PDB file of C-alpha atoms in Angstrom:
ATOM      1  CA  ARG A 121     -98.000 115.610  16.999  1.00  0.00           C
ATOM      2  CA  LYS A 122     -96.697 115.808  13.430  1.00  0.00           C
ATOM      3  CA  GLU A 123     -92.973 116.393  13.030  1.00  0.00           C
ATOM      4  CA  VAL A 124     -93.552 119.212  10.545  1.00  0.00           C
ATOM      5  CA  GLU A 125     -96.825 121.142  10.658  1.00  0.00           C
ATOM      6  CA  GLN A 126     -98.204 123.597   8.143  1.00  0.00           C
ATOM      7  CA  ASP A 127    -101.463 125.450   7.669  1.00  0.00           C
ATOM      8  CA  PRO A 128    -103.000 123.533   4.739  1.00  0.00           C
ATOM      9  CA  GLY A 129    -104.801 126.593   3.389  1.00  0.00           C
ATOM     10  CA  PRO A 130    -106.001 127.086   0.791  1.00  0.00           C
ATOM     11  CA  PHE A 131    -104.747 130.621   0.450  1.00  0.00           C
ATOM     12  CA  ASN A 132    -106.528 132.478  -2.341  1.00  0.00           C
ATOM     13  CA  VAL A 133    -104.898 135.832  -3.053  1.00  0.00           C
ATOM     14  CA  PRO A 134    -105.109 138.385  -5.886  1.00  0.00           C
ATOM     15  CA  GLU A 135    -102.194 138.998  -8.213  1.00  0.00           C
ATOM     16  CA  GLY A 136     -99.718 141.399  -6.684  1.00  0.00           C
ATOM     17  CA  ALA A 137    -100.570 140.500  -3.107  1.00  0.00           C
ATOM     18  CA  THR A 138     -98.082 139.529  -0.439  1.00  0.00           C
ATOM     19  CA  VAL A 139     -98.677 136.192   1.231  1.00  0.00           C
ATOM     20  CA  ALA A 140     -96.898 134.422   4.086  1.00  0.00           C
ATOM     21  CA  PHE A 141     -96.799 130.747   5.028  1.00  0.00           C
ATOM     22  CA  ASN A 142     -95.766 129.370   8.374  1.00  0.00           C
ATOM     23  CA  CYS A 143     -94.387 126.052   9.467  1.00  0.00           C
ATOM     24  CA  THR A 144     -93.439 124.579  12.831  1.00  0.00           C
ATOM     25  CA  TYR A 145     -91.247 121.576  13.527  1.00  0.00           C
ATOM     26  CA  SER A 146     -91.140 119.390  16.586  1.00  0.00           C
ATOM     27  CA  ASN A 147     -87.531 118.255  16.767  1.00  0.00           C
ATOM     28  CA  SER A 148     -85.289 120.898  18.295  1.00  0.00           C
ATOM     29  CA  ALA A 149     -82.252 119.058  16.931  1.00  0.00           C
ATOM     30  CA  SER A 150     -83.322 119.818  13.382  1.00  0.00           C
ATOM     31  CA  GLN A 151     -80.429 120.786  11.237  1.00  0.00           C
ATOM     32  CA  SER A 152     -81.466 122.060   7.818  1.00  0.00           C
ATOM     33  CA  PHE A 153     -84.610 123.611   6.431  1.00  0.00           C
ATOM     34  CA  PHE A 154     -86.101 124.044   2.984  1.00  0.00           C
ATOM     35  CA  TRP A 155     -89.145 125.067   1.047  1.00  0.00           C
ATOM     36  CA  TYR A 156     -90.177 122.860  -1.853  1.00  0.00           C
ATOM     37  CA  ARG A 157     -92.818 123.729  -4.403  1.00  0.00           C
ATOM     38  CA  GLN A 158     -95.222 121.184  -5.883  1.00  0.00           C
ATOM     39  CA  ASP A 159     -97.441 122.067  -8.820  1.00  0.00           C
ATOM     40  CA  CYS A 160    -100.722 120.211  -9.224  1.00  0.00           C
ATOM     41  CA  ARG A 161    -100.089 116.579 -10.209  1.00  0.00           C
ATOM     42  CA  LYS A 162     -96.362 117.223 -10.530  1.00  0.00           C
ATOM     43  CA  GLU A 163     -93.320 116.286  -8.494  1.00  0.00           C
ATOM     44  CA  PRO A 164     -91.880 118.485  -5.689  1.00  0.00           C
ATOM     45  CA  LYS A 165     -88.998 120.772  -6.593  1.00  0.00           C
ATOM     46  CA  LEU A 166     -86.627 122.681  -4.331  1.00  0.00           C
ATOM     47  CA  LEU A 167     -87.654 126.335  -4.068  1.00  0.00           C
ATOM     48  CA  MET A 168     -85.071 127.536  -1.576  1.00  0.00           C
ATOM     49  CA  SER A 169     -83.060 126.630   1.471  1.00  0.00           C
ATOM     50  CA  VAL A 170     -83.719 128.459   4.734  1.00  0.00           C
ATOM     51  CA  TYR A 171     -80.770 129.875   6.640  1.00  0.00           C
ATOM     52  CA  SER A 172     -80.617 131.092  10.226  1.00  0.00           C
ATOM     53  CA  SER A 173     -79.957 134.650   9.143  1.00  0.00           C
ATOM     54  CA  GLY A 174     -82.904 134.632   6.761  1.00  0.00           C
ATOM     55  CA  ASN A 175     -82.494 134.677   3.019  1.00  0.00           C
ATOM     56  CA  GLU A 176     -84.105 136.149  -0.031  1.00  0.00           C
ATOM     57  CA  ASP A 177     -84.417 134.997  -3.616  1.00  0.00           C
ATOM     58  CA  GLY A 178     -86.170 137.558  -5.748  1.00  0.00           C
ATOM     59  CA  ARG A 179     -89.747 137.870  -4.529  1.00  0.00           C
ATOM     60  CA  PHE A 180     -89.310 135.050  -2.015  1.00  0.00           C
ATOM     61  CA  THR A 181     -88.018 135.508   1.540  1.00  0.00           C
ATOM     62  CA  ALA A 182     -87.461 132.671   3.997  1.00  0.00           C
ATOM     63  CA  GLN A 183     -86.982 133.071   7.743  1.00  0.00           C
ATOM     64  CA  LEU A 184     -85.981 130.637  10.463  1.00  0.00           C
ATOM     65  CA  ASN A 185     -86.549 131.021  14.194  1.00  0.00           C
ATOM     66  CA  ARG A 186     -84.757 128.168  15.939  1.00  0.00           C
ATOM     67  CA  ALA A 187     -85.895 129.215  19.418  1.00  0.00           C
ATOM     68  CA  SER A 188     -89.561 128.970  18.398  1.00  0.00           C
ATOM     69  CA  GLN A 189     -88.946 126.099  15.957  1.00  0.00           C
ATOM     70  CA  TYR A 190     -90.658 128.108  13.271  1.00  0.00           C
ATOM     71  CA  ILE A 191     -90.045 128.647   9.567  1.00  0.00           C
ATOM     72  CA  SER A 192     -91.751 131.101   7.267  1.00  0.00           C
ATOM     73  CA  LEU A 193     -91.972 131.874   3.567  1.00  0.00           C
ATOM     74  CA  LEU A 194     -93.015 135.277   2.268  1.00  0.00           C
ATOM     75  CA  ILE A 195     -93.996 135.825  -1.346  1.00  0.00           C
ATOM     76  CA  ARG A 196     -94.214 139.408  -2.543  1.00  0.00           C
ATOM     77  CA  ASP A 197     -95.985 140.645  -5.675  1.00  0.00           C
ATOM     78  CA  SER A 198     -97.683 137.285  -6.260  1.00  0.00           C
ATOM     79  CA  LYS A 199     -97.899 136.001  -9.830  1.00  0.00           C
ATOM     80  CA  LEU A 200    -100.415 133.599 -11.318  1.00  0.00           C
ATOM     81  CA  SER A 201     -97.505 131.199 -11.807  1.00  0.00           C
ATOM     82  CA  ASP A 202     -96.925 131.087  -8.047  1.00  0.00           C
ATOM     83  CA  SER A 203    -100.080 128.969  -7.685  1.00  0.00           C
ATOM     84  CA  ALA A 204     -98.871 125.681  -6.210  1.00  0.00           C
ATOM     85  CA  THR A 205     -98.510 123.767  -2.963  1.00  0.00           C
ATOM     86  CA  TYR A 206     -95.590 124.868  -0.815  1.00  0.00           C
ATOM     87  CA  LEU A 207     -93.980 122.142   1.268  1.00  0.00           C
ATOM     88  CA  CYS A 208     -91.994 122.885   4.410  1.00  0.00           C
ATOM     89  CA  VAL A 209     -89.117 120.416   4.679  1.00  0.00           C
ATOM     90  CA  VAL A 210     -86.741 119.620   7.519  1.00  0.00           C
ATOM     91  CA  ASN A 211     -83.620 117.521   7.913  1.00  0.00           C
ATOM     92  CA  PHE A 212     -83.383 116.205  11.455  1.00  0.00           C
ATOM     93  CA  ARG A 213     -79.952 115.906  13.031  1.00  0.00           C
ATOM     94  CA  GLY A 214     -79.465 112.302  13.990  1.00  0.00           C
ATOM     95  CA  GLY A 215     -81.529 111.109  11.090  1.00  0.00           C
ATOM     96  CA  SER A 216     -79.956 109.561   8.058  1.00  0.00           C
ATOM     97  CA  ALA A 217     -77.762 111.954   6.154  1.00  0.00           C
ATOM     98  CA  ARG A 218     -79.740 113.836   3.542  1.00  0.00           C
ATOM     99  CA  GLN A 219     -83.047 112.422   4.795  1.00  0.00           C
ATOM    100  CA  LEU A 220     -85.866 114.934   4.608  1.00  0.00           C
ATOM    101  CA  THR A 221     -89.201 115.134   6.425  1.00  0.00           C
ATOM    102  CA  PHE A 222     -91.983 116.911   4.568  1.00  0.00           C
ATOM    103  CA  GLY A 223     -94.933 118.851   5.901  1.00  0.00           C
ATOM    104  CA  SER A 224     -98.342 118.334   4.334  1.00  0.00           C
ATOM    105  CA  GLY A 225     -98.069 121.511   2.320  1.00  0.00           C
ATOM    106  CA  THR A 226     -99.887 124.823   2.025  1.00  0.00           C
ATOM    107  CA  GLN A 227    -101.950 125.354  -1.099  1.00  0.00           C
ATOM    108  CA  LEU A 228    -101.739 128.769  -2.772  1.00  0.00           C
ATOM    109  CA  THR A 229    -103.959 130.019  -5.579  1.00  0.00           C
ATOM    110  CA  VAL A 230    -103.182 133.410  -7.084  1.00  0.00           C
ATOM    111  CA  LEU A 231    -106.248 134.903  -8.723  1.00  0.00           C
ATOM    112  CA  PRO A 232    -106.261 137.290 -11.705  1.00  0.00           C
TER     113      PRO A 232
ATOM    114  CA  GLU B 216     -79.047 116.418 -17.884  1.00  0.00           C
ATOM    115  CA  ALA B 217     -81.745 113.758 -17.824  1.00  0.00           C
ATOM    116  CA  GLY B 218     -83.973 113.762 -14.774  1.00  0.00           C
ATOM    117  CA  VAL B 219     -85.260 110.927 -12.643  1.00  0.00           C
ATOM    118  CA  ALA B 220     -87.263 108.485 -14.722  1.00  0.00           C
ATOM    119  CA  GLN B 221     -90.154 106.429 -13.387  1.00  0.00           C
ATOM    120  CA  SER B 222     -92.534 103.919 -14.894  1.00  0.00           C
ATOM    121  CA  PRO B 223     -95.335 103.263 -15.207  1.00  0.00           C
ATOM    122  CA  ARG B 224     -96.922 106.680 -14.759  1.00  0.00           C
ATOM    123  CA  TYR B 225    -100.309 105.244 -13.854  1.00  0.00           C
ATOM    124  CA  LYS B 226    -101.450 101.892 -12.555  1.00  0.00           C
ATOM    125  CA  ILE B 227    -104.856 100.594 -11.538  1.00  0.00           C
ATOM    126  CA  ILE B 228    -105.059  97.257  -9.757  1.00  0.00           C
ATOM    127  CA  GLU B 229    -107.484  95.377  -7.569  1.00  0.00           C
ATOM    128  CA  LYS B 230    -106.791  94.807  -3.913  1.00  0.00           C
ATOM    129  CA  ARG B 231    -104.683  91.751  -3.166  1.00  0.00           C
ATOM    130  CA  GLN B 232    -102.935  92.034  -6.533  1.00  0.00           C
ATOM    131  CA  SER B 233     -99.228  92.777  -6.892  1.00  0.00           C
ATOM    132  CA  VAL B 234     -97.585  95.773  -8.520  1.00  0.00           C
ATOM    133  CA  ALA B 235     -94.044  96.939  -9.214  1.00  0.00           C
ATOM    134  CA  PHE B 236     -92.631 100.373  -9.903  1.00  0.00           C
ATOM    135  CA  TRP B 237     -89.334 101.187 -11.559  1.00  0.00           C
ATOM    136  CA  CYS B 238     -86.998 104.143 -11.054  1.00  0.00           C
ATOM    137  CA  ASN B 239     -83.853 105.295 -12.826  1.00  0.00           C
ATOM    138  CA  PRO B 240     -82.105 108.085 -10.904  1.00  0.00           C
ATOM    139  CA  ILE B 241     -80.003 110.918 -12.276  1.00  0.00           C
ATOM    140  CA  SER B 242     -76.697 109.580 -13.542  1.00  0.00           C
ATOM    141  CA  GLY B 243     -74.081 109.552 -10.811  1.00  0.00           C
ATOM    142  CA  HIS B 244     -76.490 110.057  -7.925  1.00  0.00           C
ATOM    143  CA  ALA B 245     -75.597 107.543  -5.249  1.00  0.00           C
ATOM    144  CA  THR B 246     -78.592 108.155  -2.988  1.00  0.00           C
ATOM    145  CA  LEU B 247     -82.060 107.036  -4.019  1.00  0.00           C
ATOM    146  CA  TYR B 248     -85.325 107.446  -2.153  1.00  0.00           C
ATOM    147  CA  TRP B 249     -88.825 106.055  -2.501  1.00  0.00           C
ATOM    148  CA  TYR B 250     -91.686 108.142  -1.115  1.00  0.00           C
ATOM    149  CA  GLN B 251     -95.401 107.576  -0.775  1.00  0.00           C
ATOM    150  CA  GLN B 252     -97.598 110.646  -1.210  1.00  0.00           C
ATOM    151  CA  ILE B 253    -101.244 110.254  -0.285  1.00  0.00           C
ATOM    152  CA  LEU B 254    -103.613 112.908  -1.599  1.00  0.00           C
ATOM    153  CA  GLY B 255    -103.487 116.042   0.551  1.00  0.00           C
ATOM    154  CA  GLN B 256    -100.312 115.002   2.374  1.00  0.00           C
ATOM    155  CA  GLY B 257     -96.621 115.555   1.928  1.00  0.00           C
ATOM    156  CA  PRO B 258     -94.313 112.831   0.666  1.00  0.00           C
ATOM    157  CA  LYS B 259     -93.495 110.180   3.267  1.00  0.00           C
ATOM    158  CA  LEU B 260     -90.163 108.402   3.019  1.00  0.00           C
ATOM    159  CA  LEU B 261     -90.463 104.654   2.558  1.00  0.00           C
ATOM    160  CA  ILE B 262     -86.846 103.674   1.945  1.00  0.00           C
ATOM    161  CA  GLN B 263     -83.463 105.273   1.298  1.00  0.00           C
ATOM    162  CA  PHE B 264     -80.587 103.597  -0.551  1.00  0.00           C
ATOM    163  CA  GLN B 265     -76.942 104.591  -0.660  1.00  0.00           C
ATOM    164  CA  ASN B 266     -75.564 102.856  -3.745  1.00  0.00           C
ATOM    165  CA  ASN B 267     -76.972  99.335  -3.399  1.00  0.00           C
ATOM    166  CA  GLY B 268     -77.287  99.372   0.388  1.00  0.00           C
ATOM    167  CA  VAL B 269     -80.312 100.291   2.490  1.00  0.00           C
ATOM    168  CA  VAL B 270     -79.749 103.338   4.721  1.00  0.00           C
ATOM    169  CA  ASP B 271     -83.237 103.558   6.227  1.00  0.00           C
ATOM    170  CA  ASP B 272     -86.338 101.445   5.704  1.00  0.00           C
ATOM    171  CA  SER B 273     -87.958 102.096   9.074  1.00  0.00           C
ATOM    172  CA  GLN B 274     -91.197 103.370   7.504  1.00  0.00           C
ATOM    173  CA  LEU B 275     -91.504 100.646   4.877  1.00  0.00           C
ATOM    174  CA  PRO B 276     -94.395  98.228   5.622  1.00  0.00           C
ATOM    175  CA  LYS B 277     -92.229  95.195   5.168  1.00  0.00           C
ATOM    176  CA  ASP B 278     -95.070  92.709   5.314  1.00  0.00           C
ATOM    177  CA  ARG B 279     -96.189  93.889   1.887  1.00  0.00           C
ATOM    178  CA  PHE B 280     -93.636  96.326   0.481  1.00  0.00           C
ATOM    179  CA  SER B 281     -90.177  95.481  -0.786  1.00  0.00           C
ATOM    180  CA  ALA B 282     -87.535  97.435  -2.663  1.00  0.00           C
ATOM    181  CA  GLU B 283     -84.197  96.707  -4.199  1.00  0.00           C
ATOM    182  CA  ARG B 284     -81.361  98.481  -5.942  1.00  0.00           C
ATOM    183  CA  LEU B 285     -79.192  95.569  -6.900  1.00  0.00           C
ATOM    184  CA  LYS B 286     -76.530  97.301  -9.007  1.00  0.00           C
ATOM    185  CA  GLY B 287     -76.666 100.649  -7.263  1.00  0.00           C
ATOM    186  CA  VAL B 288     -78.443 102.372 -10.149  1.00  0.00           C
ATOM    187  CA  ASP B 289     -82.036 101.428 -11.020  1.00  0.00           C
ATOM    188  CA  SER B 290     -84.475 100.514  -8.304  1.00  0.00           C
ATOM    189  CA  THR B 291     -87.781  98.706  -8.058  1.00  0.00           C
ATOM    190  CA  LEU B 292     -90.487  99.022  -5.423  1.00  0.00           C
ATOM    191  CA  LYS B 293     -93.011  96.209  -5.097  1.00  0.00           C
ATOM    192  CA  ILE B 294     -96.298  95.894  -3.255  1.00  0.00           C
ATOM    193  CA  GLN B 295     -97.666  92.421  -2.650  1.00  0.00           C
ATOM    194  CA  PRO B 296    -100.546  92.171  -1.875  1.00  0.00           C
ATOM    195  CA  ALA B 297    -101.953  95.659  -2.359  1.00  0.00           C
ATOM    196  CA  LYS B 298    -104.547  97.194  -0.056  1.00  0.00           C
ATOM    197  CA  LEU B 299    -107.003 100.004  -0.704  1.00  0.00           C
ATOM    198  CA  GLU B 300    -104.963 102.352   1.512  1.00  0.00           C
ATOM    199  CA  ASP B 301    -101.949 101.924  -0.777  1.00  0.00           C
ATOM    200  CA  SER B 302    -103.632 104.208  -3.309  1.00  0.00           C
ATOM    201  CA  ALA B 303    -101.149 107.069  -3.619  1.00  0.00           C
ATOM    202  CA  VAL B 304     -98.445 108.562  -5.793  1.00  0.00           C
ATOM    203  CA  TYR B 305     -95.120 106.772  -5.427  1.00  0.00           C
ATOM    204  CA  LEU B 306     -92.257 109.176  -5.944  1.00  0.00           C
ATOM    205  CA  CYS B 307     -88.662 108.285  -6.561  1.00  0.00           C
ATOM    206  CA  ALA B 308     -85.956 110.851  -5.834  1.00  0.00           C
ATOM    207  CA  SER B 309     -82.195 110.928  -6.031  1.00  0.00           C
ATOM    208  CA  SER B 310     -79.454 113.128  -4.635  1.00  0.00           C
ATOM    209  CA  SER B 311     -75.756 113.541  -5.066  1.00  0.00           C
ATOM    210  CA  THR B 312     -73.162 112.851  -2.404  1.00  0.00           C
ATOM    211  CA  LEU B 313     -70.675 115.224  -3.958  1.00  0.00           C
ATOM    212  CA  PRO B 314     -70.137 118.421  -1.946  1.00  0.00           C
ATOM    213  CA  ALA B 315     -69.393 120.500  -5.012  1.00  0.00           C
ATOM    214  CA  GLY B 316     -72.006 121.747  -7.381  1.00  0.00           C
ATOM    215  CA  GLY B 317     -74.957 122.417  -5.205  1.00  0.00           C
ATOM    216  CA  ASN B 318     -77.019 121.655  -2.209  1.00  0.00           C
ATOM    217  CA  LEU B 319     -76.216 118.286  -0.639  1.00  0.00           C
ATOM    218  CA  TYR B 320     -79.784 118.053   0.569  1.00  0.00           C
ATOM    219  CA  GLU B 321     -81.467 118.802  -2.736  1.00  0.00           C
ATOM    220  CA  GLN B 322     -83.466 115.848  -3.873  1.00  0.00           C
ATOM    221  CA  TYR B 323     -84.558 115.559  -7.479  1.00  0.00           C
ATOM    222  CA  PHE B 324     -87.902 113.879  -7.905  1.00  0.00           C
ATOM    223  CA  GLY B 325     -89.266 111.824 -10.741  1.00  0.00           C
ATOM    224  CA  PRO B 326     -92.801 112.370 -12.064  1.00  0.00           C
ATOM    225  CA  GLY B 327     -94.191 109.614  -9.848  1.00  0.00           C
ATOM    226  CA  THR B 328     -96.428 106.611 -10.384  1.00  0.00           C
ATOM    227  CA  ARG B 329    -100.076 107.173  -9.531  1.00  0.00           C
ATOM    228  CA  LEU B 330    -101.449 103.938  -8.075  1.00  0.00           C
ATOM    229  CA  THR B 331    -105.154 103.295  -7.656  1.00  0.00           C
ATOM    230  CA  VAL B 332    -106.204 100.184  -5.762  1.00  0.00           C
ATOM    231  CA  THR B 333    -109.857  99.228  -6.226  1.00  0.00           C
TER     232      THR B 333
END
């Protein structure tokens, strides 16, 4: 079983749509959670951290359910520029400090 | 602020040949990481340095891969000899150990080196 699992997609949605990505992680001792964004043939970049209480950054909302070991990312009012691969990322407690484990990513294409 | 620099950006070699990649992290970042990203997968950590010491190299195939960060700044990753399955993008990332000024866990990635082994 992979440590961090994501639906690979692709998700093809029209502009203005709301889309949600899910991610599950296997290690219940996981400590910190993030979403990174990776544009085609580019490097990953931090999109947002995920906090236990849930957090929002503009059109993006992240949720964490520790009991179900589940993370989600919601994008409202999708823009063409949101087209990218979204990587679910986890820091496992007991692992090296600041070491991150990446999921395989979910590909999103926003269509005009 | 300058980002993470990597070179070369692209490399094509034949199997059994050797190759080396270079990384210069963001100035002042003590932690440096090398990742391998195979097409369609997320980055997989190969090795993590703290200054010039190795923190974790448990996923580095040590029979063919080696890495060093002798002066705690630049780093090189070497593959010798290369295999077809080494075809991937090799990403270098760095992060700060300072608690102030941002997310301790944020890693800043370089543009990567795209390696093709034929």
